[in-house]
mmCIF file of C-alpha atoms in Angstrom:
data_model
loop_
_atom_site.group_PDB
_atom_site.id
_atom_site.type_symbol
_atom_site.label_atom_id
_atom_site.label_comp_id
_atom_site.label_asym_id
_atom_site.label_seq_id
_atom_site.Cartn_x
_atom_site.Cartn_y
_atom_site.Cartn_z
ATOM 1 C CA MET A 1 -47.120 32.822 -42.605
ATOM 2 C CA PHE A 2 -45.182 31.074 -39.619
ATOM 3 C CA THR A 3 -47.276 33.537 -36.889
ATOM 4 C CA ALA A 4 -50.049 32.459 -38.113
ATOM 5 C CA LEU A 5 -49.090 29.115 -37.612
ATOM 6 C CA GLN A 6 -47.503 29.724 -34.172
ATOM 7 C CA ASN A 7 -50.522 28.571 -31.913
ATOM 8 C CA PRO A 8 -51.848 25.202 -34.096
ATOM 9 C CA LEU A 9 -47.592 24.378 -34.368
ATOM 10 C CA SER A 10 -47.646 24.687 -30.420
ATOM 11 C CA LEU A 11 -50.864 22.378 -29.786
ATOM 12 C CA ILE A 12 -49.642 20.051 -31.798
ATOM 13 C CA GLY A 13 -46.125 20.090 -30.580
ATOM 14 C CA ARG A 14 -47.554 19.713 -27.025
ATOM 15 C CA LEU A 15 -50.065 16.659 -28.011
ATOM 16 C CA LEU A 16 -47.118 14.814 -30.142
ATOM 17 C CA MET A 17 -44.502 15.317 -26.922
ATOM 18 C CA ALA A 18 -47.235 14.127 -25.366
ATOM 19 C CA LEU A 19 -48.208 10.652 -27.382
ATOM 20 C CA LEU A 20 -44.141 9.939 -26.265
ATOM 21 C CA PHE A 21 -44.825 9.947 -22.446
ATOM 22 C CA LEU A 22 -48.792 9.081 -22.135
ATOM 23 C CA PRO A 23 -48.751 5.636 -23.399
ATOM 24 C CA ALA A 24 -45.137 4.974 -21.334
ATOM 25 C CA GLY A 25 -46.544 5.653 -17.832
ATOM 26 C CA ILE A 26 -49.954 3.856 -18.722
ATOM 27 C CA GLY A 27 -47.852 0.714 -19.873
ATOM 28 C CA LYS A 28 -46.269 1.102 -16.503
ATOM 29 C CA ILE A 29 -49.341 1.067 -14.524
ATOM 30 C CA GLY A 30 -50.187 -2.049 -16.236
ATOM 31 C CA GLY A 31 -46.737 -3.687 -15.851
ATOM 32 C CA PHE A 32 -45.977 -2.369 -12.450
ATOM 33 C CA ALA A 33 -43.688 -5.700 -11.449
ATOM 34 C CA GLY A 34 -41.925 -5.544 -14.636
ATOM 35 C CA THR A 35 -41.169 -2.214 -14.022
ATOM 36 C CA VAL A 36 -40.259 -2.414 -10.649
ATOM 37 C CA GLY A 37 -37.732 -5.406 -11.817
ATOM 38 C CA TYR A 38 -35.983 -3.706 -14.633
ATOM 39 C CA ILE A 39 -35.397 -0.376 -12.512
ATOM 40 C CA GLY A 40 -34.031 -2.815 -10.088
ATOM 41 C CA SER A 41 -31.939 -4.799 -13.059
ATOM 42 C CA LYS A 42 -29.919 -1.418 -13.198
ATOM 43 C CA GLY A 43 -28.736 -1.412 -9.778
ATOM 44 C CA LEU A 44 -31.276 1.537 -9.042
ATOM 45 C CA PRO A 45 -32.208 1.765 -5.090
ATOM 46 C CA LEU A 46 -35.719 1.723 -4.202
ATOM 47 C CA PRO A 47 -36.747 0.103 -7.747
ATOM 48 C CA GLU A 48 -40.824 0.832 -6.346
ATOM 49 C CA LEU A 49 -40.598 4.210 -5.843
ATOM 50 C CA GLY A 50 -39.086 5.201 -8.776
ATOM 51 C CA ALA A 51 -41.188 2.954 -11.215
ATOM 52 C CA ALA A 52 -44.060 5.242 -8.740
ATOM 53 C CA ILE A 53 -42.130 8.724 -9.541
ATOM 54 C CA ALA A 54 -41.828 7.692 -13.480
ATOM 55 C CA ILE A 55 -45.556 6.839 -13.423
ATOM 56 C CA VAL A 56 -46.466 10.578 -11.770
ATOM 57 C CA VAL A 57 -44.326 12.423 -14.098
ATOM 58 C CA GLU A 58 -45.068 10.426 -17.360
ATOM 59 C CA VAL A 59 -48.657 10.518 -16.974
ATOM 60 C CA GLY A 60 -49.233 14.013 -15.209
ATOM 61 C CA GLY A 61 -46.616 15.644 -17.073
ATOM 62 C CA ALA A 62 -48.365 14.188 -20.364
ATOM 63 C CA LEU A 63 -52.008 15.125 -18.994
ATOM 64 C CA ALA A 64 -50.463 18.671 -18.556
ATOM 65 C CA LEU A 65 -49.057 19.224 -21.946
ATOM 66 C CA ILE A 66 -52.407 18.090 -23.674
ATOM 67 C CA ALA A 67 -54.307 20.233 -21.268
ATOM 68 C CA GLY A 68 -51.713 23.143 -21.863
ATOM 69 C CA PHE A 69 -51.912 23.945 -18.118
ATOM 70 C CA GLY A 70 -48.515 24.155 -15.616
ATOM 71 C CA THR A 71 -46.610 23.448 -19.304
ATOM 72 C CA ARG A 72 -43.663 25.082 -18.405
ATOM 73 C CA PHE A 73 -43.130 23.272 -14.870
ATOM 74 C CA ALA A 74 -44.258 19.930 -16.789
ATOM 75 C CA ALA A 75 -42.092 20.457 -19.860
ATOM 76 C CA LEU A 76 -38.857 20.983 -16.959
ATOM 77 C CA ALA A 77 -40.084 17.797 -14.860
ATOM 78 C CA LEU A 78 -40.215 15.699 -18.186
ATOM 79 C CA ALA A 79 -36.684 17.273 -19.720
ATOM 80 C CA LEU A 80 -35.230 16.162 -16.404
ATOM 81 C CA PHE A 81 -36.960 13.085 -16.151
ATOM 82 C CA THR A 82 -35.407 11.837 -19.550
ATOM 83 C CA LEU A 83 -32.398 13.585 -18.937
ATOM 84 C CA VAL A 84 -31.716 11.097 -16.038
ATOM 85 C CA ALA A 85 -33.235 8.086 -17.141
ATOM 86 C CA SER A 86 -31.207 8.367 -20.387
ATOM 87 C CA PHE A 87 -28.029 8.254 -18.827
ATOM 88 C CA PHE A 88 -29.455 4.951 -16.667
ATOM 89 C CA PHE A 89 -31.503 3.141 -19.398
ATOM 90 C CA HIS A 90 -29.852 4.165 -22.364
ATOM 91 C CA ASN A 91 -26.133 3.972 -21.442
ATOM 92 C CA TYR A 92 -24.420 2.907 -24.753
ATOM 93 C CA TRP A 93 -21.053 3.616 -23.558
ATOM 94 C CA GLY A 94 -21.508 0.700 -20.539
ATOM 95 C CA VAL A 95 -22.955 -2.206 -22.935
ATOM 96 C CA PRO A 96 -21.624 -4.680 -25.169
ATOM 97 C CA ALA A 97 -20.749 -3.944 -28.769
ATOM 98 C CA GLU A 98 -23.825 -5.334 -30.201
ATOM 99 C CA GLN A 99 -26.530 -3.100 -28.099
ATOM 100 C CA ALA A 100 -24.362 -0.183 -28.301
ATOM 101 C CA MET A 101 -25.768 1.495 -31.520
ATOM 102 C CA MET A 102 -29.253 1.040 -30.239
ATOM 103 C CA GLN A 103 -28.725 2.520 -26.985
ATOM 104 C CA GLN A 104 -26.847 4.908 -28.657
ATOM 105 C CA LEU A 105 -29.828 6.000 -30.885
ATOM 106 C CA LEU A 106 -32.246 5.947 -28.065
ATOM 107 C CA PHE A 107 -30.025 8.104 -25.659
ATOM 108 C CA PHE A 108 -29.884 11.185 -28.473
ATOM 109 C CA LYS A 109 -33.465 10.310 -29.312
ATOM 110 C CA ASN A 110 -33.654 11.588 -25.614
ATOM 111 C CA ILE A 111 -31.594 13.816 -25.554
ATOM 112 C CA GLY A 112 -33.262 15.718 -28.858
ATOM 113 C CA VAL A 113 -36.974 15.482 -26.669
ATOM 114 C CA VAL A 114 -34.973 17.128 -23.740
ATOM 115 C CA GLY A 115 -33.979 19.980 -26.222
ATOM 116 C CA GLY A 116 -37.997 20.310 -27.424
ATOM 117 C CA LEU A 117 -39.224 20.218 -23.775
ATOM 118 C CA LEU A 118 -36.594 23.151 -23.293
ATOM 119 C CA VAL A 119 -37.580 25.146 -26.025
ATOM 120 C CA LEU A 120 -41.345 24.521 -24.577
ATOM 121 C CA ALA A 121 -40.734 25.607 -21.316
ATOM 122 C CA ALA A 122 -38.802 28.489 -22.372
ATOM 123 C CA HIS A 123 -41.691 29.627 -24.864
ATOM 124 C CA GLY A 124 -44.334 28.212 -22.742
ATOM 125 C CA ALA A 125 -47.831 26.377 -24.316
ATOM 126 C CA GLY A 126 -49.244 29.407 -26.892
ATOM 127 C CA ALA A 127 -52.364 30.669 -26.609
ATOM 128 C CA TRP A 128 -54.668 27.367 -27.123
ATOM 129 C CA SER A 129 -54.066 26.175 -23.855
ATOM 130 C CA LEU A 130 -55.676 26.759 -19.894
ATOM 131 C CA ASP A 131 -52.229 28.330 -19.461
ATOM 132 C CA ALA A 132 -53.307 31.288 -21.580
ATOM 133 C CA ARG A 133 -56.514 31.712 -20.300
ATOM 134 C CA ARG A 134 -55.497 31.850 -17.157
ATOM 135 C CA ASN A 135 -53.292 34.445 -17.974
ATOM 136 C CA ALA A 136 -56.103 36.316 -19.760
#
């Protein structure tokens, strides 16, 4: 039964992963100054460059997942981006106690997303993808 569902589930999984990143990346474009300010408030160097990188990774990675084009590379790039961002922006161990629970929840949600992206990188996009058409 699951073999018959492998390709539709792969497509749905890619679309749902993209749904997490595409709106975030587009929001950073429209709110670039705010994104730069937020990155700078965390003490990170070159916040403008960091915001630009985040936009490219989130928008580009999400579009790659939607199309199933360069899926393994896109999933790895998004996984690394999400892992690094989690340590800087959801550091529940370094915030006041009243913020810790929410930041811990967001941190571990992101770790779960990283896990899903690594599975996608390991198994690829499935037959309903541009990757499959290129390799056929």
